[in-house]
Coordinates of C-alpha atoms in Angstrom, one line a residue:
M1 CA 48.0 -10.1 -6.3
T2 CA 45.7 -8.0 -9.0
N3 CA 45.3 -4.1 -8.0
K4 CA 41.7 -3.7 -8.5
S5 CA 40.3 -0.2 -10.1
P6 CA 38.6 2.5 -8.2
K7 CA 35.6 1.4 -11.6
D8 CA 35.1 -1.8 -9.2
A9 CA 34.8 -0.1 -6.2
I10 CA 32.1 1.7 -7.5
N11 CA 30.4 -1.2 -9.3
M12 CA 30.9 -3.0 -5.7
L13 CA 29.2 0.1 -4.0
Y14 CA 26.3 -0.2 -6.1
S15 CA 25.8 -4.3 -6.5
E16 CA 23.6 -4.5 -3.1
R17 CA 21.6 -2.0 -4.5
K18 CA 21.0 -3.9 -8.2
D19 CA 21.4 -7.4 -6.8
F20 CA 18.5 -6.9 -4.4
I21 CA 15.1 -5.2 -4.6
I22 CA 11.9 -6.5 -3.3
I23 CA 8.9 -4.4 -4.4
G24 CA 5.4 -4.8 -3.2
L25 CA 2.4 -3.5 -5.1
T26 CA -0.3 -2.0 -3.4
G27 CA -4.0 -0.6 -4.5
R28 CA -7.1 -1.4 -5.0
T29 CA -8.3 -3.5 -7.3
G30 CA -9.0 -2.6 -11.2
A31 CA -6.3 0.4 -10.3
G32 CA -3.3 -1.6 -11.7
C33 CA -0.9 -3.6 -9.7
S34 CA -1.1 -6.5 -11.6
T35 CA -0.5 -4.7 -14.5
V36 CA 2.6 -3.1 -13.1
A37 CA 3.9 -6.6 -12.1
S38 CA 3.7 -7.6 -15.6
L39 CA 5.6 -4.6 -16.7
L40 CA 8.4 -5.3 -14.3
A41 CA 8.7 -9.0 -15.3
K42 CA 10.1 -8.0 -18.4
D43 CA 13.6 -7.8 -19.7
F44 CA 14.0 -4.0 -20.7
E45 CA 13.4 -4.7 -24.3
K46 CA 10.4 -6.2 -23.8
L47 CA 8.9 -3.5 -22.0
N48 CA 10.0 -1.1 -24.2
P49 CA 9.4 2.0 -22.6
P50 CA 9.7 5.1 -24.5
K51 CA 12.1 6.6 -25.9
P52 CA 13.7 10.3 -24.9
K53 CA 14.7 13.2 -26.5
E54 CA 18.1 13.6 -27.6
Y55 CA 17.2 17.7 -27.6
G56 CA 14.9 19.8 -28.1
F57 CA 13.5 19.8 -24.2
D58 CA 10.4 21.2 -23.2
N59 CA 11.4 21.4 -19.7
N60 CA 14.0 19.6 -16.9
E61 CA 11.9 16.3 -16.5
E62 CA 12.2 15.5 -20.5
R63 CA 16.2 15.3 -19.1
K64 CA 15.6 13.6 -16.2
Y65 CA 14.0 10.9 -18.5
R66 CA 16.9 10.9 -20.5
V67 CA 19.2 10.0 -17.4
V68 CA 17.2 7.2 -16.0
Y69 CA 16.2 5.6 -19.3
E70 CA 19.8 5.4 -20.1
Y71 CA 20.7 4.3 -16.9
A72 CA 18.2 1.5 -16.9
Q73 CA 18.8 0.6 -20.3
V74 CA 22.3 -1.1 -19.0
N75 CA 21.5 -1.9 -15.7
W76 CA 18.0 -3.1 -15.7
R77 CA 17.0 -6.6 -14.3
K78 CA 13.6 -8.5 -14.8
F79 CA 11.5 -9.2 -11.6
I80 CA 10.2 -12.3 -10.6
I81 CA 6.8 -12.2 -9.1
I82 CA 5.3 -13.6 -6.5
R83 CA 1.3 -13.5 -6.3
V84 CA -0.4 -13.2 -2.5
R85 CA -3.3 -14.9 -4.8
D86 CA -0.5 -18.0 -5.8
I87 CA 0.2 -18.2 -1.8
I88 CA -3.0 -18.2 -0.5
T89 CA -3.4 -21.7 -2.8
S90 CA -0.4 -23.2 -1.2
F91 CA -2.4 -22.9 2.5
V92 CA -5.3 -24.0 0.7
L93 CA -3.3 -27.7 -0.9
E94 CA -2.1 -27.9 2.5
Q95 CA -5.4 -29.9 2.7
D96 CA -6.0 -32.8 0.2
F97 CA -9.3 -32.5 -2.6
N98 CA -11.9 -33.9 0.4
N99 CA -11.2 -31.4 2.8
F100 CA -11.1 -28.7 0.4
I101 CA -14.7 -29.5 -1.2
I102 CA -16.1 -30.0 2.8
L103 CA -14.7 -26.2 3.2
L104 CA -16.4 -25.2 0.1
E105 CA -20.2 -26.8 1.6
K106 CA -19.8 -23.9 4.1
Y107 CA -20.6 -21.5 1.5
K108 CA -23.3 -24.3 -0.6
D109 CA -26.8 -21.9 0.1
S110 CA -24.6 -19.0 -0.6
I111 CA -23.5 -19.9 -4.0
L112 CA -25.4 -19.8 -7.1
G113 CA -25.1 -23.1 -8.5
Y114 CA -23.3 -24.7 -6.1
K115 CA -23.8 -28.4 -7.9
E116 CA -21.9 -26.9 -11.1
L117 CA -19.8 -25.5 -9.3
I118 CA -18.3 -29.0 -8.0
K119 CA -18.2 -31.0 -11.2
E120 CA -16.2 -28.1 -12.3
L121 CA -13.7 -28.7 -9.8
S122 CA -14.2 -32.6 -9.7
S123 CA -11.6 -32.1 -13.1
L124 CA -8.7 -30.3 -11.2
K125 CA -8.7 -33.4 -8.5
E126 CA -6.1 -35.0 -9.9
Q127 CA -3.6 -32.1 -10.4
Y128 CA -4.6 -30.6 -7.3
N129 CA -3.8 -33.5 -5.0
L130 CA -0.5 -34.4 -7.2
L131 CA 0.1 -30.5 -5.8
H132 CA -1.1 -31.3 -2.5
N133 CA 1.8 -33.8 -2.1
K134 CA 4.6 -31.7 -2.9
I135 CA 3.5 -29.0 -0.7
I136 CA 3.5 -31.3 2.1
E137 CA 6.8 -32.5 1.4
I138 CA 8.5 -29.0 1.3
K139 CA 6.5 -27.4 4.5
K140 CA 7.4 -30.4 6.3
N141 CA 11.1 -30.7 5.3
I142 CA 11.4 -27.0 6.2
D143 CA 9.5 -27.3 9.8
E144 CA 12.1 -29.9 10.2
G145 CA 15.1 -27.2 9.8
N146 CA 16.1 -29.7 6.1
E147 CA 15.3 -27.2 3.5
Y148 CA 19.2 -28.6 2.1
R149 CA 17.3 -32.0 1.2
L150 CA 14.9 -29.7 -1.2
S151 CA 16.1 -29.1 -5.0
A152 CA 15.6 -25.6 -5.8
D153 CA 14.7 -25.9 -9.1
N154 CA 11.8 -28.4 -8.1
I155 CA 11.0 -24.9 -5.3
Y156 CA 11.0 -23.0 -8.2
K157 CA 9.0 -25.4 -10.2
T158 CA 6.2 -25.8 -7.4
Y159 CA 5.8 -21.6 -6.8
F160 CA 6.5 -20.1 -9.7
E161 CA 4.8 -22.7 -12.2
D162 CA 2.4 -25.6 -11.1
L163 CA 1.2 -22.6 -8.1
N164 CA 0.6 -19.9 -11.2
S165 CA -1.4 -22.7 -13.1
F166 CA -3.4 -24.3 -10.4
T167 CA -4.8 -20.8 -9.3
D168 CA -5.9 -18.9 -12.9
S169 CA -7.4 -22.4 -12.9
I170 CA -9.2 -22.0 -9.9
Q171 CA -9.9 -18.4 -10.6
E172 CA -11.5 -18.9 -14.0
I173 CA -13.7 -22.2 -12.6
F174 CA -14.4 -19.8 -9.7
N175 CA -15.2 -16.6 -11.6
K176 CA -18.3 -18.4 -13.7
Y177 CA -19.8 -17.9 -10.1
E178 CA -21.1 -15.3 -7.7
I179 CA -22.0 -15.2 -3.5
Y180 CA -25.8 -14.6 -4.4
E181 CA -26.5 -12.1 -1.4
H182 CA -23.6 -9.8 -2.2
K183 CA -23.5 -10.3 -5.5
A184 CA -19.5 -11.0 -5.6
S185 CA -17.4 -12.5 -7.7
L186 CA -17.1 -16.0 -6.0
F187 CA -12.8 -16.3 -6.2
T188 CA -12.3 -12.5 -4.6
Y189 CA -14.6 -13.2 -2.0
L190 CA -13.5 -16.6 -1.1
Y191 CA -9.7 -15.9 -1.4
Q192 CA -10.4 -13.0 0.5
I193 CA -11.9 -14.9 3.1
F194 CA -9.1 -17.3 3.1
G195 CA -6.7 -15.1 3.2
N196 CA -8.2 -13.4 6.3
N197 CA -8.1 -16.9 7.7
I198 CA -4.5 -16.8 7.4
R199 CA -4.2 -14.4 9.2
K200 CA -6.3 -15.3 11.8
S201 CA -5.5 -18.9 12.3
G202 CA -2.5 -19.8 10.3
S203 CA -5.0 -22.0 7.9
V204 CA -7.3 -21.3 5.4
Y205 CA -10.0 -23.9 6.9
N206 CA -9.5 -22.1 10.9
E207 CA -11.7 -19.4 11.6
E208 CA -10.7 -18.8 15.4
F209 CA -8.0 -16.2 16.1
Y210 CA -4.2 -16.5 17.6
P211 CA -2.6 -13.3 17.7
E212 CA 0.9 -15.1 17.2
K213 CA -0.1 -16.4 13.7
I214 CA -0.7 -12.4 12.2
F215 CA 2.4 -12.7 10.2
T216 CA 1.8 -16.2 8.7
L217 CA 1.2 -15.3 4.7
S218 CA 4.2 -12.9 5.6
Y219 CA 6.1 -15.7 6.7
R220 CA 5.5 -17.7 3.7
I221 CA 6.4 -14.9 0.9
N222 CA 9.3 -14.3 3.1
L223 CA 10.9 -17.7 2.8
I224 CA 10.4 -17.9 -1.0
I225 CA 12.2 -14.9 -0.9
K226 CA 15.0 -16.3 0.7
L227 CA 15.1 -19.7 -1.3
L228 CA 14.8 -17.7 -4.0
R229 CA 18.5 -16.0 -2.9
K230 CA 19.6 -18.9 -1.5
M231 CA 19.2 -19.9 -5.2
N232 CA 20.7 -17.4 -6.5
I233 CA 23.7 -16.6 -4.8
K234 CA 25.5 -20.2 -5.9
S235 CA 24.8 -18.8 -9.8
R236 CA 25.6 -15.3 -8.5
K237 CA 22.4 -13.5 -10.1
G238 CA 21.1 -10.7 -8.3
V239 CA 17.5 -11.2 -6.9
T240 CA 14.7 -8.4 -7.9
V241 CA 10.6 -9.4 -6.3
V242 CA 7.5 -8.2 -7.4
I243 CA 5.0 -9.1 -4.5
D244 CA 1.4 -9.0 -6.2
A245 CA -0.3 -7.8 -4.2
L246 CA 0.1 -6.8 -0.7
R247 CA -3.5 -5.6 1.1
N248 CA -3.0 -5.6 4.8
P249 CA -1.1 -3.4 6.7
Y250 CA 1.1 -5.3 9.1
E251 CA 2.1 -7.6 6.3
V252 CA 3.5 -4.1 5.0
S253 CA 5.2 -3.2 8.2
F254 CA 6.7 -6.9 8.4
F255 CA 8.9 -6.0 5.3
K256 CA 9.8 -2.7 5.7
D257 CA 11.1 -3.7 9.2
R258 CA 13.0 -6.7 7.9
Y259 CA 14.0 -5.1 4.2
S260 CA 15.8 -1.8 3.5
A261 CA 15.7 -3.5 0.0
F262 CA 12.2 -3.0 0.5
Y263 CA 9.4 -0.3 -1.8
L264 CA 5.5 -0.4 -1.5
F265 CA 4.3 1.0 -4.7
S266 CA 1.0 2.2 -4.2
I267 CA -1.0 1.9 -8.1
N268 CA -3.5 4.5 -8.1
T269 CA -5.5 6.0 -10.9
N270 CA -9.5 7.9 -11.3
D271 CA -12.1 6.5 -9.5
G272 CA -14.1 6.5 -13.1
D273 CA -11.0 4.6 -14.7
R274 CA -10.8 2.0 -12.5
V275 CA -15.0 1.2 -12.1
R276 CA -14.8 1.0 -16.3
R277 CA -11.8 -1.5 -16.0
L278 CA -13.9 -3.5 -13.6
I279 CA -17.1 -3.7 -15.7
K280 CA -15.0 -4.1 -18.7
K281 CA -13.8 -7.2 -16.9
G282 CA -17.4 -8.7 -16.3
F283 CA -17.8 -6.7 -12.3
S284 CA -21.5 -5.6 -11.6
D285 CA -22.1 -2.4 -9.9
K286 CA -22.8 -4.6 -7.0
Q287 CA -20.1 -6.4 -7.2
I288 CA -18.2 -3.0 -7.7
E289 CA -19.9 -1.9 -4.1
T290 CA -19.1 -5.1 -2.5
L291 CA -15.9 -4.9 -3.0
D292 CA -14.8 -1.5 -1.9
D293 CA -16.6 -2.5 1.6
Q294 CA -14.2 -5.3 1.8
E295 CA -11.1 -3.4 0.6
Y296 CA -12.1 -0.2 3.2
P297 CA -13.8 -1.3 5.7
E298 CA -14.8 -0.3 9.2
K299 CA -13.2 -3.3 11.0
K300 CA -13.0 -3.7 15.0
G301 CA -11.1 -5.6 17.4
N302 CA -9.4 -8.6 15.9
E303 CA -10.7 -8.0 12.6
Q304 CA -8.4 -4.9 12.1
F305 CA -5.0 -7.8 11.6
S306 CA -7.1 -9.9 10.0
S307 CA -8.4 -8.3 6.3
Q308 CA -7.6 -5.9 4.0
N309 CA -7.2 -2.4 4.6
I310 CA -6.0 -0.6 1.4
Q311 CA -6.5 2.7 2.8
K312 CA -3.8 2.1 4.8
C313 CA -1.7 0.7 2.8
I314 CA -2.0 3.4 0.2
E315 CA -1.1 5.5 3.7
L316 CA 2.1 3.7 3.9
S317 CA 3.7 3.3 0.6
D318 CA 7.0 4.3 0.0
I319 CA 6.2 5.4 -4.0
Y320 CA 2.9 6.6 -5.9
L321 CA 2.3 5.5 -9.6
Y322 CA -0.6 6.7 -11.9
N323 CA -1.9 4.5 -14.2
P324 CA -4.3 6.7 -16.4
D325 CA -7.2 5.3 -18.4
E326 CA -6.6 2.9 -20.5
R327 CA -6.3 4.8 -24.2
D328 CA -2.6 4.5 -23.3
K329 CA -2.6 1.1 -24.2
N330 CA 0.9 0.9 -24.3
F331 CA 1.2 2.1 -20.7
N332 CA 4.1 4.1 -21.6
F333 CA 2.8 6.9 -18.9
L334 CA 3.3 4.2 -16.1
K335 CA 6.8 2.8 -18.2
K336 CA 8.0 5.9 -17.7
Q337 CA 7.6 6.2 -13.9
I338 CA 8.4 2.5 -13.5
V339 CA 11.9 2.9 -15.4
K340 CA 12.4 6.4 -13.2
Y341 CA 12.0 4.7 -9.4
V342 CA 13.7 1.7 -10.3
S343 CA 16.9 3.4 -11.5
L344 CA 16.9 5.4 -8.3
I345 CA 16.4 2.3 -6.3
M346 CA 19.3 0.9 -7.8
H347 CA 21.5 4.1 -7.9
P348 CA 19.8 7.0 -6.1
G349 CA 20.7 10.7 -6.6
L350 CA 20.5 10.4 -10.8
V351 CA 17.9 13.3 -10.9
T352 CA 16.5 15.3 -8.0
P353 CA 12.7 15.1 -7.0
T354 CA 10.3 17.0 -9.0
H355 CA 8.1 20.2 -7.6
E356 CA 5.3 18.0 -7.1
E357 CA 7.3 15.8 -4.7
R358 CA 9.5 17.9 -2.8
C359 CA 5.9 19.8 -1.9
M360 CA 4.4 16.6 -1.1
Q361 CA 7.5 15.3 1.1
V362 CA 7.2 18.2 3.4
A363 CA 3.8 18.0 3.3
Y364 CA 4.2 14.4 4.8
I365 CA 7.2 15.8 7.4
C366 CA 4.4 18.3 8.7
K367 CA 2.0 14.9 9.1
L368 CA 4.1 13.9 12.1
N369 CA 3.4 17.1 14.2
S370 CA 0.0 15.9 14.3
G371 CA -1.4 14.5 17.6
C372 CA -4.5 12.8 16.9
I373 CA -4.9 9.9 17.6
S374 CA -7.0 8.5 14.8
R375 CA -5.3 9.8 11.7
Q376 CA -2.0 11.8 10.7
V377 CA -2.4 14.1 7.9
G378 CA 0.2 17.2 6.6
A379 CA -0.8 19.6 3.8
A380 CA 1.3 22.8 1.8
V381 CA 0.3 25.3 0.3
T382 CA 1.9 26.8 -2.1
D383 CA 2.0 29.7 -5.1
S384 CA 2.0 28.8 -8.8
N385 CA 5.6 28.5 -8.9
Y386 CA 6.0 25.5 -6.1
S387 CA 7.0 28.4 -3.3
I388 CA 5.7 27.3 -0.2
K389 CA 3.8 29.9 2.0
A390 CA 2.0 27.6 4.8
I391 CA 2.3 24.5 6.1
G392 CA 0.0 22.6 8.4
W393 CA -1.1 19.6 10.5
N394 CA -4.5 18.3 11.6
S395 CA -4.1 19.1 15.7
V396 CA -5.8 21.3 18.0
P397 CA -5.6 25.2 18.8
E398 CA -2.7 26.5 19.3
G399 CA -2.6 26.7 23.2
Q400 CA -4.5 23.8 24.1
V401 CA -3.4 19.4 24.3
P402 CA -3.4 17.5 21.4
C403 CA -5.1 14.7 22.3
N404 CA -2.2 11.9 22.2
L405 CA -1.1 13.5 25.3
R406 CA -4.5 13.8 27.0
D407 CA -4.8 10.9 29.7
L408 CA -8.5 9.7 30.1
T409 CA -7.4 8.7 33.7
S410 CA -6.0 12.1 34.2
M411 CA -9.5 13.4 33.4
I412 CA -11.6 10.8 35.6
S413 CA -9.4 11.7 38.9
G414 CA -9.3 15.1 38.0
F415 CA -5.8 15.6 37.4
D416 CA -3.8 17.6 34.4
K417 CA -6.9 20.2 34.7
E418 CA -5.4 21.9 31.9
A419 CA -5.6 19.4 29.5
F420 CA -8.8 19.5 29.6
S421 CA -12.1 21.5 28.9
C422 CA -14.1 22.8 31.3
Y423 CA -17.2 20.3 30.0
E424 CA -14.9 17.5 30.0
T425 CA -14.5 18.4 33.6
D426 CA -17.3 19.7 35.1
T427 CA -20.8 17.9 33.2
E428 CA -20.9 15.6 35.5
E429 CA -23.3 13.3 33.6
Y430 CA -20.5 13.2 30.8
K431 CA -17.7 11.8 33.5
Q432 CA -20.4 9.3 34.6
H433 CA -20.7 8.4 30.9
I434 CA -17.2 7.7 30.2
K435 CA -16.2 6.2 33.8
E436 CA -19.4 3.6 33.0
K437 CA -18.1 3.1 29.5
I438 CA -14.4 2.2 30.8
E439 CA -14.6 0.9 34.3
G440 CA -12.3 -2.2 34.7
K441 CA -11.2 -2.3 31.0
I442 CA -7.9 0.2 31.4
D443 CA -5.0 -1.4 33.8
C444 CA -1.1 -1.2 33.5
E445 CA -0.6 -4.5 32.2
S446 CA -3.1 -4.1 29.3
L447 CA -1.6 -0.5 28.4
N448 CA 2.2 -2.1 28.8
G449 CA 2.7 1.2 29.5
R450 CA 1.0 3.4 27.3
I451 CA -1.3 6.5 28.8
F452 CA -5.2 6.1 27.4
S453 CA -5.1 8.4 25.2
Y454 CA -8.5 9.5 24.0
C455 CA -10.3 10.9 21.4
F456 CA -13.3 13.2 22.3
K457 CA -15.7 13.4 19.4
D458 CA -15.7 9.3 19.6
A459 CA -16.7 9.8 23.4
Y460 CA -19.0 12.8 23.0
N461 CA -21.1 11.0 19.9
S462 CA -21.4 7.4 22.3
Y463 CA -22.6 9.8 25.1
E464 CA -25.1 11.8 22.8
Q465 CA -25.7 8.4 20.8
R466 CA -25.1 10.4 17.7
K467 CA -22.1 10.4 15.1
N468 CA -21.0 14.1 14.0
Q469 CA -17.7 14.9 13.1
V470 CA -18.3 18.7 14.6
H471 CA -17.2 17.9 17.7
T472 CA -13.7 16.8 17.1
R473 CA -11.1 18.9 18.8
A474 CA -8.6 19.2 16.0
L475 CA -8.6 21.7 12.8
H476 CA -8.0 19.8 9.7
A477 CA -3.9 19.9 8.1
E478 CA -5.6 22.2 4.9
E479 CA -7.6 24.6 6.8
N480 CA -4.5 25.1 9.2
A481 CA -2.7 25.9 6.6
F482 CA -4.9 28.2 4.9
L483 CA -5.3 30.0 8.6
Q484 CA -1.3 30.3 9.1
I485 CA -1.2 33.3 6.1
S486 CA -4.0 34.9 8.2
K487 CA -2.2 34.2 11.8
Y488 CA 1.2 35.5 10.9
G489 CA 0.5 37.2 7.4
G490 CA 1.2 36.6 3.9
V491 CA 0.2 37.0 0.0
G492 CA -2.6 35.7 -1.6
L493 CA -3.3 32.2 -2.5
K494 CA -5.3 32.7 -5.6
G495 CA -4.0 30.1 -8.3
G496 CA -1.8 28.6 -5.7
F497 CA -1.3 25.0 -5.6
L498 CA -2.7 22.8 -2.0
F499 CA -0.7 19.4 -1.4
T500 CA -2.3 16.7 1.3
T501 CA -1.2 14.1 2.3
A502 CA -5.0 12.6 1.9
S503 CA -7.6 15.0 0.3
P504 CA -9.8 17.9 1.1
C505 CA -12.9 17.0 3.4
E506 CA -16.3 19.2 2.1
L507 CA -15.3 21.9 4.7
C508 CA -11.9 22.6 3.6
A509 CA -12.7 21.4 0.2
K510 CA -14.7 25.0 0.4
K511 CA -11.8 26.8 1.9
A512 CA -9.9 25.6 -0.9
Y513 CA -12.1 27.1 -3.6
Q514 CA -12.8 30.5 -2.0
L515 CA -9.0 30.7 -1.9
G516 CA -9.1 30.2 -5.9
I517 CA -6.4 27.1 -5.1
K518 CA -6.0 26.2 -8.4
K519 CA -4.5 22.5 -8.2
I520 CA -4.4 20.2 -5.1
Y521 CA -2.0 17.5 -5.1
Y522 CA -3.8 14.5 -3.3
I523 CA -3.1 10.9 -2.3
D524 CA -6.2 9.3 -1.1
P525 CA -9.9 10.1 -2.2
Y526 CA -11.7 11.6 1.2
P527 CA -14.8 9.2 1.1
G528 CA -17.3 11.9 1.0
I529 CA -18.5 14.0 -1.4
S530 CA -16.1 16.7 -1.7
R531 CA -15.3 16.2 -5.4
S532 CA -18.5 16.0 -7.0
H533 CA -20.1 18.3 -5.3
V534 CA -17.7 21.3 -4.1
F535 CA -15.0 21.2 -6.3
N536 CA -17.0 20.2 -9.7
C537 CA -19.0 23.1 -10.0
G538 CA -19.5 26.6 -11.1
S539 CA -16.5 28.6 -12.8
N540 CA -13.5 28.2 -11.4
K541 CA -12.7 24.7 -10.6
P542 CA -9.7 23.5 -9.1
E543 CA -7.8 20.6 -11.0
L544 CA -7.5 17.9 -8.7
I545 CA -4.1 15.4 -9.5
L546 CA -3.4 12.2 -7.8
Y547 CA 0.0 12.4 -6.8
K548 CA 3.1 10.5 -8.2
G549 CA 6.1 10.4 -6.7
A550 CA 8.2 9.2 -4.0
I551 CA 7.7 10.4 -0.4
G552 CA 8.6 9.2 2.9
R553 CA 11.7 7.1 4.2
A554 CA 11.9 6.7 0.2
Y555 CA 12.4 10.8 -0.5
A556 CA 15.7 10.5 0.9
K557 CA 16.7 7.0 0.1
L558 CA 15.9 7.8 -3.7
Y559 CA 17.3 11.3 -4.4
E560 CA 20.7 10.9 -1.4
Q561 CA 23.5 10.3 -3.1
I562 CA 25.6 8.0 -2.1
I563 CA 29.0 9.2 -3.3
P564 CA 29.0 13.4 -4.6
Y565 CA 28.4 12.2 -8.5
K566 CA 31.3 15.0 -9.4
D567 CA 33.5 12.1 -7.8
E568 CA 31.6 9.2 -8.9
L569 CA 32.2 9.9 -12.7
Y570 CA 35.8 11.8 -12.3
L571 CA 36.8 7.9 -10.8
L572 CA 34.6 5.5 -13.5
T573 CA 37.0 7.8 -16.2
S574 CA 40.1 9.0 -14.3
I575 CA 39.8 12.3 -15.4
K576 CA 41.3 15.1 -13.6
F577 CA 40.7 18.2 -14.5

């Protein structure tokens, strides 16, 4: 028997990470998800990231880039793209061409040029029905547990060549037409409806809601990943997959729960750049407005399980990439970020976090202290050297009980009086309003062990029949961080930086401006006018910076060394000092 060297053990240690990686992409339309997917699908030579300096470094970040570049150059593996729109097409193809046309008839009164559309689609009829037969055969064998009968090459060709090409043909035709009342692109409009229907019922052709079907789209993506792994086990090749793009938060959770090798990348850009890209692609102002409404919805009831929610997907992301304006035609800024994070996925601990990552990670950890039942937000304030001076999260003033610990039934019954205000316990009209709202709706079976925490702002606005943010019980995360300095004493914040896992509302924006905050790092834009009205005004405008970097669980997974780096190098080289 041949003795294996420590080098073989080291390579084995990292082989699992290199051999199986799933990257999900999310972000608003126009941010650049498809661009990132296409870059990941290249081999290293064709990716052609900018070469690092070999000397004359301006800072340590340039040295770090050299480290990850050298590693990626040797270990890079190109990714296979699973396009969610192709998966949606596979569900469309479960019915024959005639049924597809019947489905479109539901929208004929809304489609400008419907008759011309049907004529154009008829040119795809033969190709449609051939692919329909292939999809049905694959589905039948899988449903019956006979995957072994399927040719791996045939499955690959169907899902990664035929479906890809056919979806592009459908998209090319659909993009010529629009839903006139929404001024929305027909392809975008219909494929969002198709995706929602799949999550509701498991079928493009059925709009009824069945809770057990929520993950239908995810199951099919997962099935393809499993088939790829099965194919590549025989050839001893790794499987690196990028999913373009995930836009439902429960689908994100599905993959996070199943694979430690899954990372969600959020692709972000300044809104002005995003809008310019969409206009360049032919989107009108009205179409962009409709798109924003669909991607940032106010969904209630069953719709929240089946619809897109980009904002929540961005919140759940592991790694944030910044895709700047199109003057960077070679995408060099984006490529450098991709090289860095793919290298760290393959080999954690190659380099250390940036100052920005360290501070945003603290803000992220802080948000988990929030007792808000709507949204958790964290913040950290630093001086100009990134030394943290205060932290905060959105929660009630010290001494009050956070919303997640206040049981509404206790308020009604008069128990736990200390948790509620005099207004809540003594205003009979308000209490009666609450009783009428909840009567017959709260029972142990539906709550399944939960207490019914309640949001006073929602309840009070309902009582007053108005919508007002003033009545929230909680301090905002940024506000709380600023107040800690005043409460416990500390240094001035003028010229310092603010890190927030959301972005400041108008009220917090004014406070940051007054304190002289110089830079504000944020993850997701607040849907208000704080940027244009508060920050973009006067002579002391702070710099607003979209965050890029790892966060949450990914922060530890990417930066924690599996084996001390010194030991690793000694074992690889047999050097002993």
